[in-house]
PDB file of C-alpha atoms in Angstrom:
ATOM      1  CA  MET A  14       0.000   0.000   0.000  1.00 42.00           C
ATOM      2  CA  ALA A  15       3.023   2.280   0.204  1.00 46.00           C
ATOM      3  CA  GLY A  16       3.019   3.020  -3.554  1.00 50.00           C
ATOM      4  CA  PHE A  17      -0.597   4.211  -3.822  1.00 53.00           C
ATOM      5  CA  PHE A  18      -0.484   7.974  -3.602  1.00 55.00           C
ATOM      6  CA  ILE A  19      -3.048  10.056  -5.422  1.00 59.00           C
ATOM      7  CA  ILE A  20      -1.269  12.782  -7.349  1.00 67.00           C
ATOM      8  CA  MET A  21      -3.484  15.657  -8.431  1.00 77.00           C
ATOM      9  CA  LEU A  22      -2.565  18.933  -9.994  1.00 81.00           C
ATOM     10  CA  LYS A  23      -3.842  22.070  -8.375  1.00 86.00           C
ATOM     11  CA  PRO A  24      -5.697  24.605 -10.542  1.00 87.00           C
ATOM     12  CA  ASP A  25      -2.772  27.045 -10.462  1.00 90.00           C
ATOM     13  CA  GLU A  26      -0.428  24.273 -11.584  1.00 88.00           C
ATOM     14  CA  LYS A  27      -2.713  23.418 -14.499  1.00 87.00           C
ATOM     15  CA  SER A  28      -2.925  27.054 -15.513  1.00 90.00           C
ATOM     16  CA  PHE A  29       0.876  27.355 -15.321  1.00 90.00           C
ATOM     17  CA  ILE A  30       1.272  24.324 -17.610  1.00 89.00           C
ATOM     18  CA  GLU A  31      -1.105  25.880 -20.140  1.00 89.00           C
ATOM     19  CA  TYR A  32       0.562  29.286 -19.906  1.00 90.00           C
ATOM     20  CA  TRP A  33       4.144  28.029 -20.114  1.00 88.00           C
ATOM     21  CA  SER A  34       3.449  25.604 -22.973  1.00 87.00           C
ATOM     22  CA  VAL A  35       2.255  28.549 -25.062  1.00 87.00           C
ATOM     23  CA  ASN A  36       4.730  31.220 -23.925  1.00 84.00           C
ATOM     24  CA  ARG A  37       7.949  29.364 -23.146  1.00 83.00           C
ATOM     25  CA  LEU A  38       9.700  30.218 -26.414  1.00 80.00           C
ATOM     26  CA  LYS A  39       8.401  33.788 -26.391  1.00 79.00           C
ATOM     27  CA  LYS A  40       9.719  34.325 -22.867  1.00 75.00           C
ATOM     28  CA  LYS A  41      13.141  33.012 -23.813  1.00 72.00           C
ATOM     29  CA  LYS A  42      13.521  35.639 -26.542  1.00 71.00           C
ATOM     30  CA  SER A  43      11.532  38.528 -25.063  1.00 64.00           C
ATOM     31  CA  LEU A  44      13.220  41.888 -24.559  1.00 67.00           C
ATOM     32  CA  ARG A  45      10.700  42.673 -21.836  1.00 68.00           C
ATOM     33  CA  GLN A  46      12.602  40.212 -19.650  1.00 69.00           C
ATOM     34  CA  PHE A  47      15.261  42.878 -19.112  1.00 72.00           C
ATOM     35  CA  THR A  48      13.043  44.452 -16.467  1.00 76.00           C
ATOM     36  CA  ILE A  49      13.787  41.503 -14.186  1.00 75.00           C
ATOM     37  CA  GLY A  50      17.484  42.056 -13.553  1.00 81.00           C
ATOM     38  CA  LEU A  51      18.041  45.596 -14.751  1.00 86.00           C
ATOM     39  CA  PRO A  52      16.987  47.341 -11.517  1.00 89.00           C
ATOM     40  CA  MET A  53      19.154  45.020  -9.433  1.00 88.00           C
ATOM     41  CA  GLY A  54      22.195  45.567 -11.673  1.00 90.00           C
ATOM     42  CA  VAL A  55      21.732  49.335 -11.620  1.00 92.00           C
ATOM     43  CA  LEU A  56      21.352  49.293  -7.842  1.00 93.00           C
ATOM     44  CA  ILE A  57      24.622  47.403  -7.441  1.00 92.00           C
ATOM     45  CA  VAL A  58      26.438  49.799  -9.768  1.00 92.00           C
ATOM     46  CA  LEU A  59      25.002  52.817  -7.944  1.00 93.00           C
ATOM     47  CA  ALA A  60      26.240  51.352  -4.658  1.00 91.00           C
ATOM     48  CA  LEU A  61      29.696  50.913  -6.189  1.00 88.00           C
ATOM     49  CA  PHE A  62      29.714  54.511  -7.436  1.00 87.00           C
ATOM     50  CA  ALA A  63      28.589  55.755  -4.018  1.00 89.00           C
ATOM     51  CA  ASN A  64      31.468  53.809  -2.533  1.00 85.00           C
ATOM     52  CA  ILE A  65      33.936  55.363  -4.968  1.00 82.00           C
ATOM     53  CA  ILE A  66      32.610  58.904  -4.533  1.00 83.00           C
ATOM     54  CA  SER A  67      32.538  58.695  -0.728  1.00 86.00           C
ATOM     55  CA  GLY A  68      36.349  58.575  -0.703  1.00 79.00           C
ATOM     56  CA  TRP A  69      36.640  56.233   2.250  1.00 80.00           C
ATOM     57  CA  HIS A  70      39.707  54.605   0.702  1.00 80.00           C
ATOM     58  CA  LYS A  71      42.292  57.370   0.429  1.00 84.00           C
ATOM     59  CA  GLN A  72      44.698  55.636  -1.951  1.00 85.00           C
ATOM     60  CA  ALA A  73      41.866  54.686  -4.335  1.00 79.00           C
ATOM     61  CA  SER A  74      40.725  58.320  -4.361  1.00 79.00           C
ATOM     62  CA  MET A  75      44.248  59.460  -5.194  1.00 82.00           C
ATOM     63  CA  GLN A  76      44.468  56.943  -8.038  1.00 83.00           C
ATOM     64  CA  MET A  77      41.147  58.179  -9.441  1.00 80.00           C
ATOM     65  CA  GLN A  78      42.400  61.776  -9.415  1.00 82.00           C
ATOM     66  CA  ASN A  79      45.788  60.967 -10.953  1.00 87.00           C
ATOM     67  CA  ASN A  80      44.643  58.594 -13.684  1.00 84.00           C
ATOM     68  CA  GLY A  81      41.857  59.943 -15.928  1.00 80.00           C
ATOM     69  CA  SER A  82      41.458  56.772 -17.959  1.00 87.00           C
ATOM     70  CA  LEU A  83      40.599  54.849 -14.800  1.00 87.00           C
ATOM     71  CA  PHE A  84      37.188  56.533 -14.764  1.00 85.00           C
ATOM     72  CA  ILE A  85      36.460  55.231 -18.281  1.00 90.00           C
ATOM     73  CA  THR A  86      37.478  51.748 -17.148  1.00 90.00           C
ATOM     74  CA  ILE A  87      35.101  51.975 -14.196  1.00 89.00           C
ATOM     75  CA  ILE A  88      32.250  53.103 -16.465  1.00 91.00           C
ATOM     76  CA  VAL A  89      32.871  50.179 -18.843  1.00 95.00           C
ATOM     77  CA  ALA A  90      33.021  47.773 -15.900  1.00 93.00           C
ATOM     78  CA  ALA A  91      29.786  49.203 -14.497  1.00 94.00           C
ATOM     79  CA  ILE A  92      28.007  48.683 -17.824  1.00 94.00           C
ATOM     80  CA  ALA A  93      29.378  45.141 -17.993  1.00 95.00           C
ATOM     81  CA  ILE A  94      28.109  44.446 -14.459  1.00 93.00           C
ATOM     82  CA  VAL A  95      24.614  45.679 -15.316  1.00 92.00           C
ATOM     83  CA  ILE A  96      24.501  43.623 -18.523  1.00 90.00           C
ATOM     84  CA  PHE A  97      25.789  40.481 -16.789  1.00 92.00           C
ATOM     85  CA  ILE A  98      23.358  40.677 -13.882  1.00 91.00           C
ATOM     86  CA  THR A  99      20.455  41.394 -16.229  1.00 89.00           C
ATOM     87  CA  LEU A 100      21.224  38.500 -18.574  1.00 87.00           C
ATOM     88  CA  PHE A 101      21.952  36.119 -15.700  1.00 89.00           C
ATOM     89  CA  SER A 102      18.670  36.893 -13.940  1.00 88.00           C
ATOM     90  CA  ILE A 103      16.701  36.496 -17.192  1.00 86.00           C
ATOM     91  CA  ARG A 104      18.245  33.097 -17.834  1.00 87.00           C
ATOM     92  CA  HIS A 105      17.801  32.028 -14.208  1.00 89.00           C
ATOM     93  CA  GLN A 106      14.107  32.983 -14.175  1.00 88.00           C
ATOM     94  CA  TRP A 107      13.491  31.147 -17.449  1.00 88.00           C
ATOM     95  CA  GLU A 108      15.284  28.031 -16.176  1.00 92.00           C
ATOM     96  CA  GLN A 109      13.222  28.028 -12.975  1.00 93.00           C
ATOM     97  CA  ASN A 110       9.982  28.226 -14.952  1.00 91.00           C
ATOM     98  CA  GLU A 111      11.166  25.518 -17.347  1.00 92.00           C
ATOM     99  CA  GLN A 112      12.075  23.224 -14.448  1.00 95.00           C
ATOM    100  CA  ARG A 113       8.691  23.797 -12.805  1.00 93.00           C
ATOM    101  CA  TYR A 114       6.977  23.104 -16.136  1.00 92.00           C
ATOM    102  CA  ASN A 115       8.848  19.815 -16.615  1.00 93.00           C
ATOM    103  CA  GLU A 116       8.123  18.717 -13.036  1.00 92.00           C
ATOM    104  CA  LEU A 117       4.420  19.483 -13.445  1.00 91.00           C
ATOM    105  CA  LEU A 118       4.313  17.606 -16.748  1.00 90.00           C
ATOM    106  CA  LEU A 119       5.864  14.589 -15.037  1.00 90.00           C
ATOM    107  CA  LYS A 120       3.365  14.895 -12.203  1.00 88.00           C
ATOM    108  CA  GLN A 121       0.536  15.158 -14.725  1.00 86.00           C
ATOM    109  CA  SER A 122       1.708  12.066 -16.605  1.00 86.00           C
ATOM    110  CA  LYS A 123       1.868  10.100 -13.344  1.00 82.00           C
ATOM    111  CA  GLU A 124      -1.643  11.313 -12.539  1.00 77.00           C
ATOM    112  CA  SER A 125      -2.999  10.176 -15.898  1.00 76.00           C
ATOM    113  CA  ALA A 126      -1.170   6.825 -15.635  1.00 75.00           C
ATOM    114  CA  SER A 127      -2.652   6.116 -12.206  1.00 72.00           C
ATOM    115  CA  GLN A 128      -6.225   6.662 -13.413  1.00 67.00           C
TER     116      GLN A 128
END
């Protein structure tokens, strides 16, 4: 009797399966996905700039004043950080939804096989 569990999908799980089966490829290529990680990346970069501007590290402040090209390097690095965090969070969110979709499909197939 240990193997007789009734597996049923909840209504929200069924609606997610329907939604994700239709939109999974659209969501992978959507530019609207940038709104997921963009605020977090910008927030991190703003915190880094606040750290640089505050001048708490005296030698770093002196290096910034003496070397003008260092500021350009920091700007390029900041843009790279924002792009990386944005793309990583998009991919991570899509992978989580894809994993949930596959798990629910497996659960649904077990449900239909038990009936």
